[in-house]
Coordinates of C-alpha atoms and ligand atoms in Angstrom, one line a residue:
Chain T
M1 CA -13.0 -9.0 -14.7
H2 CA -11.0 -11.4 -16.7
E3 CA -9.4 -14.4 -15.2
Q4 CA -5.9 -13.7 -13.9
M5 CA -4.8 -17.0 -12.4
P6 CA -1.0 -17.3 -11.8
A7 CA 0.6 -18.4 -15.1
P8 CA 3.0 -21.3 -14.6
V9 CA 6.5 -20.4 -15.7
A10 CA 9.6 -22.6 -15.7
I11 CA 12.9 -21.2 -14.6
T12 CA 15.3 -21.5 -17.6
E13 CA 18.4 -19.7 -16.2
I14 CA 19.7 -18.4 -12.9
V15 CA 22.3 -15.6 -13.0
E16 CA 24.3 -14.7 -10.0
E17 CA 24.5 -10.9 -10.4
T18 CA 26.1 -10.0 -7.0
P19 CA 26.8 -12.1 -3.9
S20 CA 23.2 -11.3 -2.7
I21 CA 21.2 -10.8 -5.9
R22 CA 20.2 -13.3 -8.6
T23 CA 18.2 -13.0 -11.8
F24 CA 15.7 -15.7 -12.5
V25 CA 14.9 -16.0 -16.2
F26 CA 11.8 -17.8 -17.2
D27 CA 10.3 -19.4 -20.3
R28 CA 7.6 -16.8 -21.0
E29 CA 7.7 -13.2 -22.0
I30 CA 5.3 -10.8 -20.3
A31 CA 4.5 -7.6 -22.2
A32 CA 5.0 -4.9 -19.7
R33 CA 6.0 -1.2 -19.3
P34 CA 9.3 -0.5 -17.5
G35 CA 8.6 -0.4 -13.8
Q36 CA 5.6 -2.7 -13.8
F37 CA 5.7 -5.8 -11.5
V38 CA 4.4 -9.3 -11.1
M39 CA 3.1 -11.2 -8.1
V40 CA 5.5 -14.2 -7.9
W41 CA 4.1 -17.4 -6.4
V42 CA 6.7 -19.5 -4.7
P43 CA 4.7 -22.7 -4.3
G44 CA 4.1 -23.8 -0.7
V45 CA 5.8 -20.6 0.7
D46 CA 4.2 -17.3 -0.3
E47 CA 3.5 -14.9 -3.1
V48 CA 5.5 -11.6 -3.3
P49 CA 5.7 -8.6 -5.6
M50 CA 8.8 -8.4 -7.9
A51 CA 9.6 -5.9 -10.6
L52 CA 10.3 -7.3 -14.1
S53 CA 13.9 -6.7 -14.9
S54 CA 13.2 -7.8 -18.5
P55 CA 10.1 -9.2 -20.2
S56 CA 11.1 -12.7 -19.0
S57 CA 13.0 -12.2 -15.7
I58 CA 12.9 -11.0 -12.1
T59 CA 16.0 -10.0 -10.2
V60 CA 15.8 -10.9 -6.5
Q61 CA 17.6 -10.1 -3.3
K62 CA 17.5 -12.7 -0.6
V63 CA 15.8 -11.2 2.4
G64 CA 13.4 -13.7 3.9
D65 CA 11.3 -16.8 3.4
A66 CA 10.0 -16.4 -0.1
T67 CA 13.2 -15.1 -1.5
A68 CA 15.3 -17.8 0.2
A69 CA 13.0 -20.4 -1.3
L70 CA 13.5 -18.9 -4.7
F71 CA 17.3 -19.0 -4.1
A72 CA 16.9 -22.7 -3.4
M73 CA 15.3 -23.4 -6.8
H74 CA 16.9 -24.9 -9.9
E75 CA 16.6 -24.5 -13.6
G76 CA 13.4 -26.3 -14.7
D77 CA 11.5 -25.6 -11.5
L78 CA 8.0 -24.0 -11.8
I79 CA 6.8 -20.8 -10.2
G80 CA 3.6 -18.9 -10.8
V81 CA 3.3 -15.3 -12.0
R82 CA 0.3 -12.9 -12.1
G83 CA 0.6 -9.6 -13.9
P84 CA 2.0 -7.4 -15.1
Y85 CA 0.5 -5.0 -12.5
G86 CA 0.9 -1.3 -11.7
N87 CA 1.4 1.8 -13.8
G88 CA 5.2 1.6 -14.5
F89 CA 7.4 4.5 -15.6
T90 CA 6.0 6.5 -18.5
V91 CA 8.7 8.7 -19.9
S92 CA 9.2 11.2 -22.6
G93 CA 12.3 13.2 -23.4
R94 CA 15.6 12.9 -21.6
T95 CA 15.6 10.6 -18.5
L96 CA 17.9 10.5 -15.5
A97 CA 17.7 7.2 -13.5
I98 CA 18.8 6.9 -9.9
G99 CA 19.0 3.4 -8.5
G100 CA 20.2 1.8 -5.3
G101 CA 20.6 -1.9 -4.3
V102 CA 18.1 -4.2 -5.9
G103 CA 16.0 -1.1 -6.7
V104 CA 17.9 -1.0 -9.9
S105 CA 15.9 -3.9 -11.2
P106 CA 12.7 -2.0 -12.3
L107 CA 14.9 0.7 -13.9
L108 CA 16.8 -1.7 -16.1
P109 CA 14.0 -2.0 -18.7
L110 CA 14.3 1.8 -19.2
V111 CA 18.0 1.2 -20.0
T112 CA 17.5 -1.8 -22.3
T113 CA 14.8 0.1 -24.3
G114 CA 17.1 3.1 -24.7
Q115 CA 15.0 5.4 -22.5
A116 CA 17.6 6.2 -19.9
D117 CA 20.2 8.8 -20.7
T118 CA 22.2 9.1 -17.5
F119 CA 22.2 6.6 -14.7
L120 CA 23.3 7.2 -11.1
L121 CA 24.0 3.8 -9.6
G122 CA 24.6 3.1 -5.9
A123 CA 25.5 0.1 -3.7
R124 CA 27.1 -0.6 -0.4
T125 CA 30.2 -2.0 -2.0
A126 CA 31.7 -2.6 -5.4
S127 CA 30.6 -6.3 -5.6
E128 CA 27.0 -5.3 -4.9
L129 CA 26.7 -2.9 -7.9
L130 CA 23.8 -4.3 -10.0
F131 CA 23.8 -4.3 -13.8
A132 CA 26.7 -1.8 -14.0
D133 CA 28.1 -3.3 -17.3
R134 CA 24.7 -3.4 -19.0
I135 CA 23.9 0.2 -18.0
R136 CA 27.3 1.4 -19.2
E137 CA 26.6 0.0 -22.7
A138 CA 23.4 2.1 -23.1
A139 CA 23.7 5.2 -20.9
T140 CA 26.1 7.5 -19.1
L141 CA 26.9 5.7 -15.9
M142 CA 28.0 7.3 -12.6
V143 CA 28.7 5.1 -9.6
A144 CA 28.8 5.6 -5.9
T145 CA 29.6 3.0 -3.1
D146 CA 29.2 3.5 0.6
D147 CA 32.6 2.1 1.3
G148 CA 34.4 3.7 -1.6
T149 CA 35.4 0.5 -3.3
A150 CA 34.1 1.8 -6.7
G151 CA 33.3 5.3 -8.0
H152 CA 32.3 8.1 -5.6
H153 CA 32.9 7.3 -1.9
G154 CA 29.5 8.0 -0.3
F155 CA 25.8 7.9 -1.1
V156 CA 24.4 7.9 -4.6
T157 CA 22.5 11.1 -3.7
Q158 CA 25.8 13.0 -3.7
L159 CA 26.2 12.3 -7.4
I160 CA 23.1 14.4 -8.2
S161 CA 25.2 17.6 -7.8
R162 CA 27.3 16.4 -10.7
V163 CA 24.4 16.5 -13.2
D164 CA 22.3 19.4 -14.4
L165 CA 18.7 18.5 -13.4
A166 CA 17.4 21.0 -15.9
D167 CA 18.6 18.6 -18.6
F168 CA 16.1 16.0 -17.8
A169 CA 12.3 15.7 -18.4
Q170 CA 12.0 13.2 -15.6
I171 CA 14.1 11.6 -12.9
C172 CA 13.2 8.0 -12.3
V173 CA 14.1 6.6 -8.9
C174 CA 14.1 3.3 -7.1
G175 CA 15.9 2.0 -4.1
P176 CA 15.7 1.9 -0.3
E177 CA 13.1 4.4 0.9
V178 CA 15.6 6.5 2.9
M179 CA 17.6 6.9 -0.3
M180 CA 14.5 7.8 -2.3
A181 CA 13.4 10.3 0.4
A182 CA 16.8 11.9 0.2
V183 CA 16.5 12.3 -3.6
L184 CA 13.0 13.8 -3.2
A185 CA 14.3 16.3 -0.7
I186 CA 17.0 17.4 -3.2
L187 CA 14.5 17.7 -6.0
D188 CA 12.1 19.6 -3.8
R189 CA 14.9 22.0 -2.9
E190 CA 15.7 22.5 -6.6
G191 CA 12.1 23.1 -7.3
C192 CA 11.5 20.1 -9.5
A193 CA 9.8 17.5 -7.3
E194 CA 7.1 17.0 -9.9
R195 CA 9.7 15.7 -12.4
G196 CA 10.6 12.9 -9.9
R197 CA 9.1 9.4 -10.6
F198 CA 9.5 7.3 -7.5
S199 CA 8.8 3.5 -7.5
L200 CA 7.5 2.7 -4.0
H201 CA 7.6 -0.5 -2.0
R202 CA 4.6 -1.3 0.3
Y203 CA 3.3 -4.6 1.7
M204 CA 1.2 -6.1 -1.1
K205 CA -1.2 -9.0 -0.7
C206 CA -3.6 -8.8 -3.7
G207 CA -1.7 -6.7 -6.2
V208 CA -4.9 -5.7 -8.0
G209 CA -6.2 -2.8 -5.8
V210 CA -8.9 -4.4 -3.6
C211 CA -7.4 -5.5 -0.3
G212 CA -6.1 -2.2 0.9
S213 CA -2.8 -3.5 2.4
C214 CA -0.6 -1.2 0.2
C215 CA -2.7 2.1 0.7
T216 CA -0.7 5.2 1.6
D217 CA -1.5 8.4 3.6
P218 CA -3.0 10.9 3.1
H219 CA -4.7 10.2 -0.3
G220 CA -5.4 6.5 0.1
L221 CA -3.4 5.8 -3.1
R222 CA -2.9 2.1 -3.7
V223 CA 0.8 1.4 -4.5
C224 CA -0.2 -1.8 -6.4
R225 CA -2.7 -0.1 -8.7
D226 CA -2.3 3.7 -8.6
G227 CA 1.5 3.1 -8.4
P228 CA 4.0 1.7 -7.8
V229 CA 5.4 4.8 -9.5
F230 CA 4.3 8.2 -8.1
S231 CA 5.5 11.7 -9.0
G232 CA 7.4 13.5 -6.4
D233 CA 4.9 16.3 -5.8
I234 CA 2.3 13.8 -4.8
L235 CA 4.7 12.3 -2.2
L236 CA 5.6 15.6 -0.6
G237 CA 3.8 15.7 2.8
S238 CA 2.8 12.0 2.5
E239 CA 3.9 9.0 4.7
F240 CA 6.7 8.4 2.2
G241 CA 10.1 8.5 3.9
R242 CA 8.4 8.4 7.3
Y243 CA 6.4 5.2 7.9
A244 CA 4.9 2.2 6.1
R245 CA 2.6 -0.6 7.1
D246 CA 3.5 -4.3 7.7
A247 CA 1.4 -7.4 7.0
T248 CA -0.9 -6.7 9.9
G249 CA -1.4 -3.1 8.7
S250 CA 0.5 -1.7 11.7
R251 CA 2.7 1.4 11.0
H252 CA 6.5 1.2 11.3
R253 CA 9.2 3.9 10.7
V254 CA 11.1 3.4 7.4
Chain O
M1 CA -35.3 0.8 -14.2
V2 CA -36.7 2.2 -10.9
T3 CA -34.8 5.2 -9.6
L4 CA -34.7 6.3 -6.0
Y5 CA -35.0 9.7 -4.5
P6 CA -31.6 10.8 -3.3
G7 CA -30.7 11.8 0.2
P8 CA -29.5 10.5 3.6
V9 CA -31.1 7.3 5.0
E10 CA -31.0 5.6 8.4
V11 CA -30.5 1.8 8.4
G12 CA -30.2 -0.3 11.5
G13 CA -29.5 2.7 13.7
I14 CA -26.8 4.2 11.4
R15 CA -27.2 7.3 9.3
L16 CA -25.8 7.0 5.8
R17 CA -25.4 9.5 3.0
N18 CA -27.0 7.1 0.5
H19 CA -27.8 3.4 0.3
L20 CA -24.4 2.3 -0.9
L21 CA -21.7 1.2 1.5
L22 CA -18.2 -0.1 1.0
A23 CA -18.1 -3.8 2.1
A24 CA -15.7 -5.0 4.8
G25 CA -12.1 -5.9 3.9
I26 CA -12.1 -4.0 0.6
L27 CA -9.6 -1.0 0.8
G28 CA -10.5 -0.9 4.5
T29 CA -7.1 -1.2 6.1
T30 CA -6.4 2.5 6.4
G31 CA -8.3 5.6 7.4
A32 CA -7.1 7.4 4.2
S33 CA -8.4 4.7 1.8
L34 CA -11.8 4.7 3.7
A35 CA -11.9 8.5 3.3
R36 CA -11.1 8.2 -0.4
I37 CA -14.1 5.9 -0.9
L38 CA -16.4 8.2 1.0
A39 CA -15.2 11.1 -1.1
S40 CA -15.9 9.1 -4.2
G41 CA -19.6 8.8 -3.4
A42 CA -20.2 6.0 -0.9
G43 CA -22.9 6.5 1.6
G44 CA -20.9 4.8 4.3
V45 CA -17.9 2.5 4.7
V46 CA -17.2 -0.7 6.6
T47 CA -13.6 -1.2 7.8
K48 CA -11.4 -4.3 7.5
S49 CA -12.4 -6.8 10.2
I50 CA -10.5 -6.1 13.4
G51 CA -9.8 -8.8 16.0
P52 CA -8.4 -9.4 19.4
S53 CA -4.7 -9.5 18.5
P54 CA -2.7 -8.5 15.5
K55 CA -2.7 -11.0 12.6
E56 CA -0.6 -11.2 9.5
G57 CA -3.1 -13.3 7.6
H58 CA -2.5 -16.3 5.4
P59 CA 0.6 -16.9 3.2
G60 CA 0.1 -15.9 -0.4
P61 CA -1.4 -16.2 -2.9
C62 CA -4.1 -14.5 -0.9
L63 CA -6.3 -13.6 -3.8
I64 CA -6.9 -14.6 -7.4
V65 CA -9.1 -13.0 -10.0
V66 CA -11.4 -15.6 -11.7
D67 CA -14.1 -15.3 -14.4
G68 CA -16.9 -13.2 -12.8
G69 CA -15.3 -12.8 -9.4
I70 CA -12.5 -13.0 -7.0
I71 CA -11.4 -15.8 -4.6
N72 CA -9.7 -14.5 -1.5
A73 CA -8.1 -16.1 1.5
M74 CA -6.6 -13.0 3.2
G75 CA -6.9 -14.7 6.6
L76 CA -8.1 -11.5 8.4
P77 CA -4.9 -9.6 8.6
N78 CA -5.3 -6.7 11.0
P79 CA -3.4 -4.5 13.4
S80 CA -6.0 -5.1 16.2
A81 CA -6.4 -2.2 18.8
A82 CA -3.8 -0.1 16.9
F83 CA -6.6 0.4 14.2
T84 CA -8.1 3.0 16.5
E85 CA -5.4 5.4 15.1
E86 CA -6.8 5.0 11.6
L87 CA -10.2 6.2 12.7
A88 CA -8.9 9.5 14.1
A89 CA -9.3 11.3 10.8
L90 CA -12.8 9.9 10.2
Q91 CA -14.6 11.3 13.3
G92 CA -18.3 12.0 12.5
E93 CA -18.2 10.2 9.1
P94 CA -20.5 7.2 8.4
V95 CA -17.9 4.5 9.4
V96 CA -18.9 1.0 10.5
V97 CA -16.1 -0.9 12.2
S98 CA -16.1 -4.6 11.3
I99 CA -15.0 -6.8 14.2
F100 CA -14.3 -10.5 14.8
G101 CA -13.4 -12.8 17.7
G102 CA -13.3 -16.4 18.6
T103 CA -15.6 -16.2 21.6
P104 CA -18.3 -13.9 22.9
E105 CA -15.8 -12.5 25.4
E106 CA -13.4 -11.6 22.5
F107 CA -16.2 -9.9 20.7
R108 CA -17.0 -7.9 23.8
T109 CA -13.4 -6.8 24.2
V110 CA -12.9 -5.7 20.6
A111 CA -16.4 -4.0 20.5
G112 CA -15.3 -2.0 23.6
W113 CA -12.4 -0.5 21.7
F114 CA -14.6 1.0 19.0
A115 CA -18.0 1.6 20.7
G116 CA -18.5 5.3 20.6
R117 CA -15.7 5.9 18.1
A118 CA -17.6 5.0 15.0
S119 CA -21.2 5.0 13.7
G120 CA -21.6 1.4 14.6
L121 CA -20.2 -2.1 14.5
E122 CA -20.5 -5.0 12.1
L123 CA -19.8 -8.5 13.5
N124 CA -18.0 -10.7 11.1
L125 CA -19.6 -14.1 11.8
S126 CA -19.1 -15.2 8.3
C127 CA -15.5 -15.3 7.0
P128 CA -15.2 -18.8 5.4
H129 CA -11.5 -19.2 5.7
A130 CA -10.2 -18.3 9.1
E131 CA -10.1 -21.2 11.5
G132 CA -12.0 -20.7 14.7
Y133 CA -13.3 -17.3 13.5
G134 CA -16.1 -16.1 11.2
A135 CA -18.2 -18.9 9.7
A136 CA -16.9 -21.4 12.3
I137 CA -19.0 -19.4 14.7
G138 CA -21.6 -18.1 12.3
S139 CA -23.1 -21.5 11.5
D140 CA -24.1 -22.1 15.2
P141 CA -27.3 -20.1 16.1
A142 CA -26.6 -20.2 19.8
L143 CA -23.0 -18.8 19.4
V144 CA -24.3 -16.2 17.0
E145 CA -26.8 -15.0 19.6
E146 CA -24.2 -14.9 22.4
C147 CA -21.6 -13.1 20.4
T148 CA -24.2 -10.5 19.2
R149 CA -25.4 -10.0 22.7
A150 CA -21.8 -9.4 23.9
A151 CA -21.1 -6.7 21.3
A152 CA -24.5 -5.2 21.4
S153 CA -24.2 -4.7 25.2
Y154 CA -22.5 -1.3 24.6
G155 CA -25.8 0.0 23.2
V156 CA -24.3 1.0 19.8
P157 CA -25.8 0.0 16.5
T158 CA -24.7 -3.6 15.8
W159 CA -25.0 -5.2 12.5
V160 CA -24.3 -8.9 12.1
K161 CA -22.8 -10.2 8.8
L162 CA -23.8 -13.7 7.9
T163 CA -22.4 -16.5 5.8
P164 CA -24.2 -18.1 2.9
N165 CA -22.4 -21.3 3.6
V166 CA -25.2 -22.7 5.8
A167 CA -28.4 -24.7 5.2
N168 CA -30.7 -22.2 6.7
I169 CA -29.6 -18.6 6.8
G170 CA -32.9 -17.4 8.1
E171 CA -32.4 -19.3 11.4
I172 CA -29.0 -17.6 11.9
G173 CA -30.5 -14.2 11.1
A174 CA -33.2 -14.8 13.7
A175 CA -30.5 -15.7 16.3
A176 CA -28.7 -12.5 15.6
E177 CA -31.9 -10.6 16.1
R178 CA -32.6 -12.3 19.4
G179 CA -29.0 -11.3 20.5
G180 CA -29.8 -7.6 19.9
A181 CA -28.6 -7.0 16.3
T182 CA -30.0 -3.8 14.7
A183 CA -29.5 -5.2 11.2
V184 CA -28.2 -8.3 9.4
V185 CA -25.8 -8.2 6.5
A186 CA -25.9 -10.9 3.8
V187 CA -23.7 -12.2 2.4
N188 CA -20.0 -12.8 3.0
T189 CA -18.1 -14.9 0.5
V190 CA -19.0 -18.4 -0.8
K191 CA -16.5 -21.1 0.0
A192 CA -14.5 -21.8 -3.2
M193 CA -11.1 -23.0 -4.5
R194 CA -9.0 -23.3 -7.7
I195 CA -6.2 -25.7 -8.5
S196 CA -3.2 -24.9 -10.8
T197 CA -3.2 -27.7 -13.2
A198 CA 0.5 -27.1 -14.1
L199 CA 1.6 -27.0 -10.5
R200 CA -0.9 -29.7 -9.5
R201 CA -1.8 -27.8 -6.3
P202 CA -4.4 -25.4 -4.9
V203 CA -3.5 -21.8 -5.9
L204 CA -4.4 -20.1 -2.6
G205 CA -1.9 -20.3 0.2
N206 CA -4.8 -21.3 2.4
R207 CA -5.9 -23.9 -0.2
F208 CA -9.5 -22.6 -0.2
G209 CA -11.0 -19.2 0.2
G210 CA -14.2 -17.2 -0.5
L211 CA -15.7 -16.3 -3.8
S212 CA -17.1 -12.8 -4.3
G213 CA -18.1 -10.6 -7.2
K214 CA -20.7 -11.0 -10.0
A215 CA -20.7 -14.8 -9.7
I216 CA -22.4 -14.7 -6.3
F217 CA -25.1 -12.1 -6.9
P218 CA -27.8 -14.8 -7.3
V219 CA -26.7 -16.3 -4.0
A220 CA -27.0 -12.9 -2.3
V221 CA -30.5 -12.3 -3.8
R222 CA -31.7 -15.6 -2.4
C223 CA -30.2 -15.1 1.1
V224 CA -31.6 -11.5 1.4
Y225 CA -35.0 -12.9 0.3
D226 CA -34.9 -15.6 3.0
L227 CA -33.7 -13.1 5.7
Y228 CA -36.4 -10.7 4.9
E229 CA -39.0 -13.4 5.7
A230 CA -37.1 -14.6 8.9
C231 CA -36.2 -11.3 10.6
S232 CA -38.0 -8.1 11.5
I233 CA -34.8 -6.0 11.6
P234 CA -33.4 -4.4 8.4
V235 CA -31.4 -6.6 6.0
I236 CA -28.4 -5.1 4.2
G237 CA -27.6 -6.8 0.9
C238 CA -24.1 -7.7 -0.2
G239 CA -22.5 -9.9 -2.8
G240 CA -21.7 -9.3 -6.5
I241 CA -23.4 -5.9 -6.9
S242 CA -21.9 -4.0 -9.8
T243 CA -24.8 -2.0 -11.2
A244 CA -27.7 0.2 -10.0
D245 CA -30.1 -2.4 -11.3
N246 CA -28.4 -5.0 -9.0
V247 CA -29.1 -2.6 -6.1
V248 CA -32.8 -2.3 -7.0
E249 CA -33.1 -6.1 -7.4
L250 CA -31.6 -6.7 -3.9
M251 CA -33.9 -4.1 -2.4
M252 CA -36.9 -5.8 -4.0
A253 CA -35.6 -9.0 -2.3
G254 CA -35.7 -7.1 1.0
A255 CA -32.5 -5.1 1.4
S256 CA -32.7 -1.7 3.0
A257 CA -29.2 -0.8 1.9
V258 CA -26.3 -2.6 0.2
E259 CA -22.6 -3.1 0.5
I260 CA -20.3 -3.3 -2.5
G261 CA -16.8 -4.8 -2.6
S262 CA -15.3 -6.6 -5.5
A263 CA -16.7 -4.2 -8.1
V264 CA -14.0 -1.7 -7.1
I265 CA -11.5 -3.9 -9.0
D266 CA -13.0 -2.7 -12.3
D267 CA -13.7 0.9 -11.1
I268 CA -12.7 2.5 -7.9
D269 CA -15.3 5.1 -8.5
V270 CA -18.0 2.5 -8.8
F271 CA -20.0 4.2 -6.0
S272 CA -20.5 7.5 -7.9
A273 CA -21.1 5.5 -11.1
I274 CA -23.9 3.5 -9.5
A275 CA -25.3 6.5 -7.6
K276 CA -25.6 8.4 -10.9
D277 CA -27.9 5.7 -12.3
L278 CA -29.7 4.8 -9.1
Y279 CA -30.8 8.3 -7.9
G280 CA -33.0 10.9 -9.6
P281 CA -35.1 13.8 -8.4
D282 CA -38.3 12.1 -9.5
G283 CA -37.2 8.7 -8.0
V284 CA -39.4 6.7 -5.6
D285 CA -38.9 6.4 -1.9
A286 CA -36.8 3.3 -1.2
Q287 CA -39.5 2.1 1.2
E288 CA -41.8 1.6 -1.8
I289 CA -39.6 -1.1 -3.2
V290 CA -37.8 -2.8 -0.2
G291 CA -39.2 -6.3 -0.1
C292 CA -41.8 -5.7 -2.9
A293 CA -40.9 -9.0 -4.5
H294 CA -42.5 -10.8 -1.5
A295 CA -46.0 -9.7 -2.3
Ligands
FAD1 C1 6.3 -3.2 -6.5 C2 7.4 -3.9 -5.8 C3 8.5 -4.4 -6.6 C4 9.5 -5.1 -6.0 N1 10.5 -5.6 -6.8 C5 11.5 -6.3 -6.2 C6 12.6 -6.8 -7.0 O1 12.6 -6.5 -8.2 N2 13.6 -7.5 -6.4 C7 13.6 -7.8 -5.1 O2 14.5 -8.5 -4.6 N3 12.6 -7.3 -4.3 C8 11.6 -6.6 -4.8 N4 10.5 -6.1 -4.0 C9 10.6 -6.5 -2.6 C10 10.1 -7.9 -2.4 O3 8.7 -8.0 -2.7 C11 10.3 -8.3 -0.9 O4 11.6 -8.1 -0.6 C12 9.9 -9.7 -0.8 O5 8.5 -9.8 -0.7 C13 10.5 -10.4 0.5 O6 9.8 -11.6 0.7 P1 10.4 -12.7 1.7 O7 9.3 -13.7 2.1 O8 11.7 -13.2 1.2 O9 10.8 -11.8 3.0 P2 10.1 -11.6 4.4 O10 10.9 -12.2 5.4 O11 8.6 -12.1 4.3 O12 10.1 -10.0 4.6 C14 11.3 -9.2 4.4 C15 10.8 -7.8 4.0 O13 10.3 -7.9 2.7 C16 9.1 -7.1 2.5 N5 8.0 -7.9 2.1 C17 7.7 -9.2 2.5 N6 6.6 -9.6 1.9 C18 6.1 -8.6 1.1 C19 5.0 -8.4 0.3 N7 4.0 -9.3 0.1 N8 4.9 -7.2 -0.3 C20 5.8 -6.2 -0.1 N9 6.9 -6.4 0.6 C21 7.0 -7.5 1.3 C22 8.9 -6.4 3.9 O14 9.5 -5.2 3.8 C23 9.6 -7.3 4.8 O15 10.0 -6.6 6.0 C24 9.5 -5.4 -4.6 C25 8.4 -4.9 -3.8 C26 7.4 -4.2 -4.4 C27 6.3 -3.7 -3.6
FMN2 C1 -10.1 -9.1 -0.5 C2 -11.4 -9.3 0.3 C3 -11.3 -9.1 1.7 C4 -12.4 -9.3 2.5 N1 -12.3 -9.1 3.9 C5 -13.4 -9.2 4.6 C6 -13.4 -8.9 6.0 O1 -12.3 -8.6 6.6 N2 -14.5 -9.0 6.8 C7 -15.7 -9.4 6.2 O2 -16.7 -9.4 6.9 N3 -15.8 -9.6 4.9 C8 -14.7 -9.5 4.1 N4 -14.8 -9.8 2.7 C9 -16.1 -10.1 2.1 C10 -16.8 -8.8 1.6 O3 -17.0 -7.8 2.6 C11 -18.1 -9.1 0.9 O4 -19.0 -9.7 1.8 C12 -17.9 -10.1 -0.3 O5 -16.8 -9.8 -1.0 C13 -19.1 -10.1 -1.2 O6 -19.4 -8.8 -1.8 P1 -18.8 -8.4 -3.2 O7 -19.2 -9.5 -4.1 O8 -19.5 -7.1 -3.5 O9 -17.4 -8.3 -3.1 C14 -13.7 -9.6 1.9 C15 -13.7 -9.8 0.5 C16 -12.6 -9.6 -0.3 C17 -12.7 -9.8 -1.7
FES3 S1 -2.0 -5.0 -2.6 FE1 -4.1 -5.2 -2.3 S2 -4.7 -3.1 -2.6 FE2 -2.6 -3.1 -3.2

């Protein structure tokens, strides 16, 4: 056991990515694999898991107390980060990435390191499409919006029929759980669930695999330590897409 | 090193597959994670502490890893009575349900949900960082006796887990025994805190928490040693165990079995790793070494 106290980092830049999503750049690089996360300490409020969108940034959607407190911060303010934690995406060969909403954040390092070949990007509406320009520079980009304001009018899952899944050694996915579950159902139907790499979201308190708050059924896998990225075949028949636990450990539908 | 003869054991009324249990609150939130630890070689498991109403726990950071240990201030998050669902898949397995309450009446209520659904109960009278619960009760011998009596009234094996944050742990152990405990467990975490020098504030959301892991092993040895003298019921050792030799040492201090928690951070298969070193076909009977350091 080596000391892993939160490292103090100063926010050096705040980028408004979409009306609801901001990137917080900090003054320290964290050597991490794409898909790994950090526990972000917002002093006086809470500590929450956030994917690294680059070695020195997190990209955050405002959804509650901790994220609202982050949105109220300014350049120069200090936060704490522990990590990187989790397994991340390990890829070899051609990679298809499928991202929705703020779930694009952990996939961006795959793009910036040249490891994503084709990217299916979804959002509710055109202004909420995250990182579209940066993805277009480095990969083949296909877009879908729920309201049809950009790209395909409909869900990002409907773009899958436009690519040949056989072309890709793995399919890396992150987004709302219903969207990821829909992707898994398609991969299962096509007989390639084991090539899916899904980054899960579960309630995390410790981040290091001891408290049990992020454990999933039926294998008792810890999302913080054994994940957050799991291959699709492991998720078939699991709680994924059906329920998750909240801070008390009670189950809720997803 | 001494090795032990392998096989099931009975401690404080509970039959275990070996002497090594998972400690409360470590990967104990779900039935599946408890089953995973049993499958990886634990002789029994203790669940997350369950209380009278659902609790979200303290704001984060809830846990920090420090040199030689962990400081946690989880704040007893738990789903309360809904936890019975998690036990469904564990029927017949050596599962001890850890419970907590703020009064003897609350202990009786929570114990009632689980009596008969698990191998036994472990009363958390020792968490150092949940106001009104745990150590707040566990430092008062009269309250310890009453809470123990309330839970033990169901006639199921009742272990009482004690805090090291008291002047005389033997006195508290004796109170648990008078209340009807079938074993005492020592120890829960040791009050501790760290401050971020850059942010000039305590790191944990709760400001202070409890230290566990290697750093507290000598505290556990001393507490088990004291309890072995003060009580006639079995003592279960807990605190900082990470090797088979640690297990033997705690047994020599007086432990009949042990609980292991923080060591899973380095190796989730720590139970089979320790069992591999601890047991051998030409090992001694544990009875030969339990308390031998008191001679
Ligand atoms: C591995 C991982 C990576 C993540 N990466 C990002 C990211 O890059 N960008 C981003 O915007 N969000 C990310 N999240 C989600 C983010 O952690 C939550 O949205 C955030 O914790 C909300 O905190 P809050 O206090 O603002 O909201 P709250 O009001 O406390 O809660 C709103 C919702 O957020 C979730 N949540 C709250 N606390 C936690 C917690 N401790 N652990 C897990 N979920 C929680 C719950 O689903 C809750 O219902 C990630 C989550 C995980 C598990
Ligand atoms: C994250 C964490 C959560 C814990 N939760 C509980 C709990 O709910 N109930 C309890 O009695 N003890 C709890 N404990 C204390 C442990 O059961 C154990 O007594 C302590 O960690 C010392 O053992 P160790 O050094 O082997 O971890 C917790 C400890 C940790 C690290
Ligand atoms: S967050 Fe504690 S085990 Fe995963």
